Structures are given as structure tokens and as C-alpha cells.
XYZ file of C-alpha atoms in Angstrom:
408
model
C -77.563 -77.164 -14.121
C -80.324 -76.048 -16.117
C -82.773 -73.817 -14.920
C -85.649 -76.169 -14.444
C -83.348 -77.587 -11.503
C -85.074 -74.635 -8.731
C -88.494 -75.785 -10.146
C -87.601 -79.449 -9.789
C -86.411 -79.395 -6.210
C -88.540 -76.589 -4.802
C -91.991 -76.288 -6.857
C -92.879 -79.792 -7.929
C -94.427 -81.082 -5.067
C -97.339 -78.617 -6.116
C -97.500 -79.950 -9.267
C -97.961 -83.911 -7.769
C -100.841 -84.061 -5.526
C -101.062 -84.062 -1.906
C -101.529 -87.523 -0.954
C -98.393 -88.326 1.470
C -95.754 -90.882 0.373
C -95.827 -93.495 2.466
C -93.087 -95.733 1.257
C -90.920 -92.606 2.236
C -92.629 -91.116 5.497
C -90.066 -91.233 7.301
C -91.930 -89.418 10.321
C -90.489 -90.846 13.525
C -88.376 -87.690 14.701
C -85.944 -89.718 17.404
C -87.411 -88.162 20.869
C -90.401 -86.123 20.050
C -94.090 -85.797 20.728
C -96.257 -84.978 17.381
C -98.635 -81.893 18.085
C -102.233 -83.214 18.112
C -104.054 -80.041 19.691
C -102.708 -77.392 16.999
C -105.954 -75.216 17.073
C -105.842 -74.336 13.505
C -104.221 -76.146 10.788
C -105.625 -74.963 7.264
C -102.359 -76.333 5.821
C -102.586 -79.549 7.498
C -99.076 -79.632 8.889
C -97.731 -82.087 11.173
C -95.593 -80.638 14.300
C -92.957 -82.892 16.262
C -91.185 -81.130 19.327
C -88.081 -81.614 20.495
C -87.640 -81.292 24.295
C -84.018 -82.131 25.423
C -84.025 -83.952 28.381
C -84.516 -82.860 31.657
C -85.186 -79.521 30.341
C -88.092 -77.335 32.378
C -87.972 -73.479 31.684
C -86.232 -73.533 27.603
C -84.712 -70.696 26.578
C -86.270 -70.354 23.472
C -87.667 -71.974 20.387
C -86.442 -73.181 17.290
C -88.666 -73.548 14.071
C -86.944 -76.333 11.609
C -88.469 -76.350 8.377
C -87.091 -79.451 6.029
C -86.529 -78.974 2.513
C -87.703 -80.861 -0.781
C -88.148 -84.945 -0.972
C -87.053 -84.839 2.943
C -89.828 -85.084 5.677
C -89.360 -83.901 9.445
C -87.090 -86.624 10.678
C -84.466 -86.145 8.117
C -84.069 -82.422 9.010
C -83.540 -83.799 12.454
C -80.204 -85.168 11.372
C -78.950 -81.580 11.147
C -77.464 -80.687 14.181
C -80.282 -79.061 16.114
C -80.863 -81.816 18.642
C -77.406 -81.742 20.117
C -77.272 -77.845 19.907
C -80.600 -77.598 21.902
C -79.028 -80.141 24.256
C -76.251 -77.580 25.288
C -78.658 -74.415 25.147
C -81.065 -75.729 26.497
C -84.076 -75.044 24.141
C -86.953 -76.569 22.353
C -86.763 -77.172 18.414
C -90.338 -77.674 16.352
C -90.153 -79.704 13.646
C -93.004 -78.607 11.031
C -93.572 -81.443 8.036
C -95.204 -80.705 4.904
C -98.551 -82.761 3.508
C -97.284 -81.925 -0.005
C -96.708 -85.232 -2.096
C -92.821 -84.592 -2.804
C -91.894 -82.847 0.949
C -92.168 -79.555 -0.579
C -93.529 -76.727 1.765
C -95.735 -74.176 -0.573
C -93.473 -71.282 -0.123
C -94.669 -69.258 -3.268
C -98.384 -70.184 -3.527
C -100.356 -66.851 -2.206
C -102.683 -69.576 -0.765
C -100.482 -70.726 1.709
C -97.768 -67.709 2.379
C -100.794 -64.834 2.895
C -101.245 -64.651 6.739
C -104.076 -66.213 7.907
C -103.704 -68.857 5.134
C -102.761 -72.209 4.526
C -99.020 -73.349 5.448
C -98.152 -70.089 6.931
C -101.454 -69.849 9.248
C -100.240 -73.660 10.190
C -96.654 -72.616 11.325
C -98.243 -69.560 13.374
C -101.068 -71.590 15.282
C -98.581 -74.057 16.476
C -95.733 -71.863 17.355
C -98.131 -69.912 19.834
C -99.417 -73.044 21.017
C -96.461 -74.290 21.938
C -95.265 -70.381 23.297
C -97.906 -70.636 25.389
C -97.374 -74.565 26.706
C -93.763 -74.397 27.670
C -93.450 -70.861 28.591
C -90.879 -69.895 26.150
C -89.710 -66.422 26.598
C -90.942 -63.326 24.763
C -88.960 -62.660 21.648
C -87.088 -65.765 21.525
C -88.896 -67.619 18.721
C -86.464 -68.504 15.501
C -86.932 -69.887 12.140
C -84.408 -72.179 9.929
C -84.889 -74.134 7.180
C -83.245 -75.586 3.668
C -83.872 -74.422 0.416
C -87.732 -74.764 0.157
C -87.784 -74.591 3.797
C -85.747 -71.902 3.673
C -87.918 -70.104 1.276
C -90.818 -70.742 3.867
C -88.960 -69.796 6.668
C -88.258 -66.297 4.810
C -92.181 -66.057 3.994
C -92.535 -66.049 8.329
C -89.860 -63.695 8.652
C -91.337 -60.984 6.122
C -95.200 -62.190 7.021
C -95.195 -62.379 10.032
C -92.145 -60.612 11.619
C -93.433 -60.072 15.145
C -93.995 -63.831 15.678
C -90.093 -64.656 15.305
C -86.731 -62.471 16.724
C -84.379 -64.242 13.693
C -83.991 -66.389 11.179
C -81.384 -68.268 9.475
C -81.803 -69.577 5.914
C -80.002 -72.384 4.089
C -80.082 -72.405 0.216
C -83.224 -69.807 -0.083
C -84.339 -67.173 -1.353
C -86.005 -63.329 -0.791
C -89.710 -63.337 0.738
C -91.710 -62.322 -2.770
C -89.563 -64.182 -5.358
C -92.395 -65.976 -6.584
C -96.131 -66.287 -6.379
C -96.113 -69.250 -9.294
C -94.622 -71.710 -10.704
C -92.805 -69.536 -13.666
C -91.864 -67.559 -11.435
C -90.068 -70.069 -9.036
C -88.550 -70.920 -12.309
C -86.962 -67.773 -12.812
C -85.580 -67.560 -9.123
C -83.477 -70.585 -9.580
C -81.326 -68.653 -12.258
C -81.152 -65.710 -10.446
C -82.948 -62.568 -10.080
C -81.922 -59.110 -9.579
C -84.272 -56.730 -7.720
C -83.165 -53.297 -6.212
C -82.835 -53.950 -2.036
C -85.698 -51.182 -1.994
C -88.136 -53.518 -4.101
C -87.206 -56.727 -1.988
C -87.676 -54.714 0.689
C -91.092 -53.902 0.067
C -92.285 -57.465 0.633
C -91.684 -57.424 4.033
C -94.490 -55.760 6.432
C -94.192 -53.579 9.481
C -95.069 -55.465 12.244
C -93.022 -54.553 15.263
C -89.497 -55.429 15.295
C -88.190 -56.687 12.401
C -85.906 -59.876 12.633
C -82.527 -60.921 12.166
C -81.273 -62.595 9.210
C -78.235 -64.958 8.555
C -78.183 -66.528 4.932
C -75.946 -69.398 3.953
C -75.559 -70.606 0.957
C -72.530 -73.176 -0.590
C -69.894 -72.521 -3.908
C -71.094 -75.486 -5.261
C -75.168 -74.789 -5.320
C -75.657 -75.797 -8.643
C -80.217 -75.953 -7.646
C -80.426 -72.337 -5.735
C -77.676 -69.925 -7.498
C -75.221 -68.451 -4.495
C -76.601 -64.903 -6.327
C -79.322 -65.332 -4.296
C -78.020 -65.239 -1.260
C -76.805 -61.726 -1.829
C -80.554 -60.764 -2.878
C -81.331 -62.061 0.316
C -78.775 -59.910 2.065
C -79.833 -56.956 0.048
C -83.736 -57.578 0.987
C -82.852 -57.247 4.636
C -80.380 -54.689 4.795
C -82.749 -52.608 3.076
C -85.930 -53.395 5.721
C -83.631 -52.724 8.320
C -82.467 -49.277 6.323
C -78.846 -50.037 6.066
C -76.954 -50.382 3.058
C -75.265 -53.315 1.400
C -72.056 -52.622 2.286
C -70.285 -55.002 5.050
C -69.049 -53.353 7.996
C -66.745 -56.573 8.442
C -65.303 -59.107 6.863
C -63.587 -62.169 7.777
C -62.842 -66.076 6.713
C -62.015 -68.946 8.713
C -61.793 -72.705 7.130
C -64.162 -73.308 4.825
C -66.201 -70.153 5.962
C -66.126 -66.801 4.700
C -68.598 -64.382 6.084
C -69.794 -61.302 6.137
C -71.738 -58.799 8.469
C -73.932 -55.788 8.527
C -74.299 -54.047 11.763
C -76.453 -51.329 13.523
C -74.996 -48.446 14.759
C -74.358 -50.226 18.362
C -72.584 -52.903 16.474
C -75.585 -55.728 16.809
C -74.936 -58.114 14.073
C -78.293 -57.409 11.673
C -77.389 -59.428 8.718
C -75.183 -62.136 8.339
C -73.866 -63.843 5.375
C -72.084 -67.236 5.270
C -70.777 -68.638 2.084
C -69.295 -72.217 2.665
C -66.379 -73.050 0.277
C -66.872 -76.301 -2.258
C -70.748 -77.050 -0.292
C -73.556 -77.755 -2.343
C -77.348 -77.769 -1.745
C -77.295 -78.523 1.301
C -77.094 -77.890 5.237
C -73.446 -78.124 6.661
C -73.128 -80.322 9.209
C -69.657 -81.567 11.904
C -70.387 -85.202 12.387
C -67.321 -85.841 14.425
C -67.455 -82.770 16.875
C -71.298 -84.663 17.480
C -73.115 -82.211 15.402
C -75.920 -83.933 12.894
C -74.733 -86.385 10.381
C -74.493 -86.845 6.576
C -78.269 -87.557 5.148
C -79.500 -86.113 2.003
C -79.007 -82.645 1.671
C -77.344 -82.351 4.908
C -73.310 -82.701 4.222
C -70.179 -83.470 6.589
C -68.054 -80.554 5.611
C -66.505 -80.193 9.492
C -68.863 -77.077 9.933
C -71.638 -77.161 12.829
C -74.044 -74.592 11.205
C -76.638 -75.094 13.974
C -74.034 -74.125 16.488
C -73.477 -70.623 14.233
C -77.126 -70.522 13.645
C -77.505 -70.853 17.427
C -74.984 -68.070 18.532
C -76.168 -66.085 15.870
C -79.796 -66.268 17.851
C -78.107 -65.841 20.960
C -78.742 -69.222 22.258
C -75.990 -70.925 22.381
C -73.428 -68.298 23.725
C -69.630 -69.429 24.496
C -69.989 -73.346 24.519
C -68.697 -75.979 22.254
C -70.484 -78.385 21.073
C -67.807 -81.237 21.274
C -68.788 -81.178 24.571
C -71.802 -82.532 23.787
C -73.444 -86.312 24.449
C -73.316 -88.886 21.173
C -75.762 -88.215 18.783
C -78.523 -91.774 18.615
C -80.036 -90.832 15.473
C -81.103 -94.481 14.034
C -83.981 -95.688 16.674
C -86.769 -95.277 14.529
C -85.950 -93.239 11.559
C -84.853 -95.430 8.258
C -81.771 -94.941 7.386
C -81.374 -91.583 4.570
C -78.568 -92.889 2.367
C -75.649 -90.775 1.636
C -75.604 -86.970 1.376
C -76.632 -84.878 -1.396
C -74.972 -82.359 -1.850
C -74.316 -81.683 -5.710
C -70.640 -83.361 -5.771
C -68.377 -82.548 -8.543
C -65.483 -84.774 -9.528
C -62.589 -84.577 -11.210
C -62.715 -87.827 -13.564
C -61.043 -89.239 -16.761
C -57.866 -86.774 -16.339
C -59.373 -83.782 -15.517
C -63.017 -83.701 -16.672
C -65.369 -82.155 -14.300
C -68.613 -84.811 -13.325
C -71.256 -83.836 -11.650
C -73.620 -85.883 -9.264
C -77.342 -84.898 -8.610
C -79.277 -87.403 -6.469
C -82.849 -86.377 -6.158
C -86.780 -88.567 -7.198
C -86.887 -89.539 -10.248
C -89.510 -86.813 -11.288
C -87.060 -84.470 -9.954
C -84.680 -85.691 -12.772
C -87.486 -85.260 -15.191
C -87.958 -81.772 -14.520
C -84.436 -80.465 -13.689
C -83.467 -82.351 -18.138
C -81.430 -84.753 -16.454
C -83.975 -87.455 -17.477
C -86.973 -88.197 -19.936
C -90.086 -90.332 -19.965
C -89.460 -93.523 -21.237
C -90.999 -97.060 -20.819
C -94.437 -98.246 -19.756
C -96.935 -96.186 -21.033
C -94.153 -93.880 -20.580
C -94.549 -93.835 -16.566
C -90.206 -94.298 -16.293
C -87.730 -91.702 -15.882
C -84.511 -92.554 -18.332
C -81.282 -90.649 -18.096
C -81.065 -88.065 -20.682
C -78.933 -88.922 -23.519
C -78.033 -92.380 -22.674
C -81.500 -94.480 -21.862
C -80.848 -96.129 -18.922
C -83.361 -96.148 -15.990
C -83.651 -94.123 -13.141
C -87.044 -95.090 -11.674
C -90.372 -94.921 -12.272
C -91.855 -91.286 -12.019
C -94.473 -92.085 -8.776
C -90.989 -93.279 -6.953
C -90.172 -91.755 -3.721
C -86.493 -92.564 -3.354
C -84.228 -90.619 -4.343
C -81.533 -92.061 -7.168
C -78.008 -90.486 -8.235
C -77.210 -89.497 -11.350
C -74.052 -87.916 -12.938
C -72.845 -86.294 -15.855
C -68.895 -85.631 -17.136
C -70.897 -82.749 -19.775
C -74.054 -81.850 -18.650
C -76.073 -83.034 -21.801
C -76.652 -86.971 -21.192
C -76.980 -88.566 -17.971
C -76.120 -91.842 -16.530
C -77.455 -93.326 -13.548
C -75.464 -94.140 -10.289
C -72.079 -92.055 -8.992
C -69.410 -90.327 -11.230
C -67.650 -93.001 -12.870
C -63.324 -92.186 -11.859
């Protein structure tokens, strides 16, 4: 993918306005109660909280931050639900105002504490602290690619507010403070661990960190991931080096301990996954939506152990997951599929907004006063720029681009 891909998928939405999409607000989170009494909201968020049922003294909280061209109620299909179900905690789901679903993860206006976005996320995670008496220290933070990115801006802004983190598809805290520079983090770049370090402040203990990222990413380069690793090592003062090693299925990981052996950093690294979360539909964690994929791993139940809330249970043992009352349905997964078609030849599938195509050179204006988005290199339509559904396209070389699945 070209470069322009990271911009399309995690820096347009600044680029588009902020008026909210309401052919795809897809804001009914199955089971929650939006947060009306957030005391300050400069980055006018909206909150929906997750209770599990029957649930009276939680055992912690988890922070769910949604990624590009998805709103709050897509994230939900995740996993986090059934995992809070068994551990019995609460999980906030934050939702962007931006225009595309994009949370403002490099804009200083908005990741500077006290600010915009990141002053958002902090007044309603006390507030809801305070409310349902959720123990001290056991506040964590996930999220997908630009909600990963976001996520990473609370762990390195505000590192006292949350005891871990775990970050799909992201990237270090202080990749970018524009546009060009978000640009430049999609292809990868290489900072010392002492200079990533450096972004991230002082401010009591600092946080745990597990990064995940898939083989097939072709939007955030798995490089990153490592970058993140090295950023957090570094705060911490360890070195990059693993202290153990280990693969299982489709995941290989790695870890970086303290001296007492307390996993510090964690690295996952999902074989033949693309942008996207990793989810176990049939062992009743999340489903396929976009950007969430069925690869038979649960990475809210690793996430969860990882935080130490979800200690020695399976989650097969969990109820059903009843996703569909009230949220439309997301369409199938996106997850950057390549195929093998016409004896051999790789094809790739991107499905993201039209606009998305635009920017990532996998389309070009065409039509109406030019207001269409055409597959490059072979004309046909993919949708009109303003759309906000998201529309497969695929490409057997890269260059032009047809719309609709891989052709076998």
C-alpha cells in the first residue's frame, strides 16, 4: 500500500469537518447508558458504559477507543462485553465527533493535557471512578489503530490516570503533531527508544504496555509495533531485548520483564491478520465487523489477563453474545485480505469510505463536478466522496483498482 494509506485511515477525519455522519451513526452500544453529566468535555466526546449485569462493586475499568470510519457501537463487537461479563468489570466506550470516526490523536490541540479529546477521556474516566467505585489503579486503555494511537497519547499524557494499556495497530505517543507527519508514521519511522521515550512524562507509575499488531497490516507497518515496544522499554529503563519468547497458533509473542518477573511490555504479532482487532466468534468472543476479524483469537481475553482482570477463566464459558438489538448491521470484516487469484497472483482487498480510497491512490475524482471517487486505473465507481459506507476494492498489482472483492 502506498504511504498515503496511514493518512487515509487515521488523519482524514481532520481534514473533513466535524459535523457527525448520520447516515452512519451507528451509536446504539447494545446495553449501555450514554454519559450526560461528563463535567468537562472540550472535545465533545460521547461516553457509553457498559455495566454487565448484575454487577455492583467492578473490578476495574476498561477504556475502548474505536478506530477510523467506526463509531462506539462497532468497537463493541470486539469482545469486551463478554470478557467484562466473566471479570466482572465496567468497559467505557468513548466516540469521536470527528466527521470520518477519527479520534485526533496527533493534533497538539487535542493530545496536550487539559485539551480537547484528551481532557474529554480524563473528565469522564474520573467521573465514572468516582460513580461506581472502581478501585485505585485499575483503570485501562485499548483501542485500534487511531484509537490506538489515542489510547497511547493517555498512556504517555497522562500515565497516572491508567495502570495499562493495550494497543491494536498503533503507534508511539509523539509520532506526529500534523498531518505530514502522520504521513510519515504509516511507512515507518525509526527513533532511538531514548527519543520515544522522551515523550512520555513522569507522573507516578508508569503503565503497562501490550502492542499487537497483524503480518498482513498493509495501513500501520508491523515496524511500528516494535517502535512501540522500544518507546516503553525505554520509559520503564529496560532494554529491548526479550527476556522470553514463545508462539502458540497464530500468536507469537514476546515479553520484557522487571527484575521480579512482572510482565512490563508485551508484544503480540498475529500471523496472516490485517488492520484489524482479532476476535474468537465461536468461543463467544466479539464477532467479524469491519476492522474487527474472526481469526480464532480472543484478544480481549489476552488484553484482559494481561491487565489482570480476567485471571484463569475461559471465556467459552461465557453467555451468547446478542449483538444485533439496535446496532445496524457492520458488513463483513476488514481486514486487508490478500488472495491468491488467477494461478498464483497475489490480490489485495481494502474496504474503507470512498475518500479513504482517494487518499490512500486507490481511487481518483471523477464524475459530477468531480464529487465521485473512481477506482484508480480502471474508472469504475466507488462512491461519491461525502459517502459514509465503506466499499471494497481490490487490486491483483497495486496500480489500478477495481471495485468489489478479489475476482478468483
Amino acid at each position: 500500500m502506498r504511504p498515503s494509506a496511514w493518512l487515509g485511515v487515521l488523519v482524514v477525519g481532520l481534514g473533513c469537518g466535524e459535523a457527525s455522519l448520520e447516515a452512519a451513526d451507528r451509536s446504539a452500544v447494545v446495553g449501555a447508558i450514554e454519559l450526560e453529566d461528563v463535567p468537562e468535555n472540550p472535545g465533545r466526546l460521547r461516553f457509553f458504559l457498559v455495566r454487565p449485569p448484575g454487577l455492583t462493586a467492578p473490578t476495574g475499568l476498561v477504556v475502548a477507543l474505536h478506530g477510523c470510519a467506526q463509531r462506539a457501537a462497532d468497537f463493541q463487537q470486539a469482545g469486551w462485553d463478554q470478557a467484562a461479563a466473566r471479570g466482572g468489570f465496567l468497559v467505557l466506550y468513548p466516540q469521536t465527533s470527528a466527521s470520518t470516526g477519527c479520534f485526533r490523536w496527533f493534533e497538539p490541540g487535542d493530545t496536550t493535557p487539559g485539551r480537547g479529546e484528551l481532557a474529554s477521556l480524563e473528565a469522564a474516566i474520573r467521573l465514572v471512578v468516582a460513580k461506581e467505585n472502581v478501585p485505585p489503579r485499575q483503570v485501562f486503555v485499548t483501542g485500534l489503530s487511531a484509537g490506538a494511537a489515542m489510547a497511547a497519547v493517555v498512556l504517555s499524557q497522562r500515565p497516572s490516570l491508567v495502570s495499562a494499556g493495550a494497543l491494536f495497530a498503533g503507534v508511539p505517543a509523539g509520532c506526529a503533531t500534523s498531518m505530514a507527519e502522520g504521513l510519515r508514521c504509516q511507512a515507518g519511522v525509526d527513533q532511538s527508544p531514548e527519543a520515544w521515550a522522551r515523550g512520555v512524562r513522569r507522573e507516578g507509575p508508569l503503565p503497562r504496555v501490550q502492542v499487537w499488531t497483524g503480518t498482513r497490516d498493509t495501513t500501520v507497518r508491523p515496524v511500528m509495533a516494535r517502535e512501540l515496544v522500544e518507546q516503553w522499554t525505554a520509559a520503564h529503563g529496560l532494554d529491548a531485548r526479550a527476556d522470553r519468547r514463545e508462539a502458540t497458533g497464530l500468536v507469537a509473542s514476546e515479553e520484557h520483564q522487571r527484575d521480579g518477573g512482572q510482565v512490563v511490555v508485551q508484544l503480540l504479532e498475529v500471523d496472516g491478520l490485517g488492520h484489524a482487532v482479532p476476535v474468537a466468534a465461536g468461543r463467544r468472543c466479539g464477532r467479524s465487523a469491519p476492522f474487527i476479524a474472526d481469526v480464532d483469537v480472543c484478544a480481549a481475553e489476552h488484553a484482559s489477563r494481561f491487565f489482570g482482570l480476567l485471571p484463569g477463566v475461559e471465556l467459552d464459558e461465557l453467555p451468547p453474545f446478542s449483538p444485533d438489538a439496535g446496532v445496524a448491521d457492520a458488513g463483513p470484516a476488514q481486514d486487508g485480505g490478500v488472495v491468491e487469484v488467477d494461478g498464483g497472483r497475489a490480490c489485495v482487498e481494502e474496504r474503507a469510505l470512498p475518500w479513504f480510497h482517494l487518499v490512500a491512490g486507490r481511487g481518483v475524482r471523477c464524475g459530477f463536478f468531480r464529487t465521485l471517487v473512481c477506482g484508480a486505473g480502471t474508472g469504475e465507481l466507488l462512491g461519491p466522496t461525502s459517502s459514509a459506507l465503506p466499499v471494497l476494492a481490490s487490486s491483483v498489482d497495486g496500480v489500478a483498482w477495481r471495485a468489489g472483492a478479489c475476482m478468483e
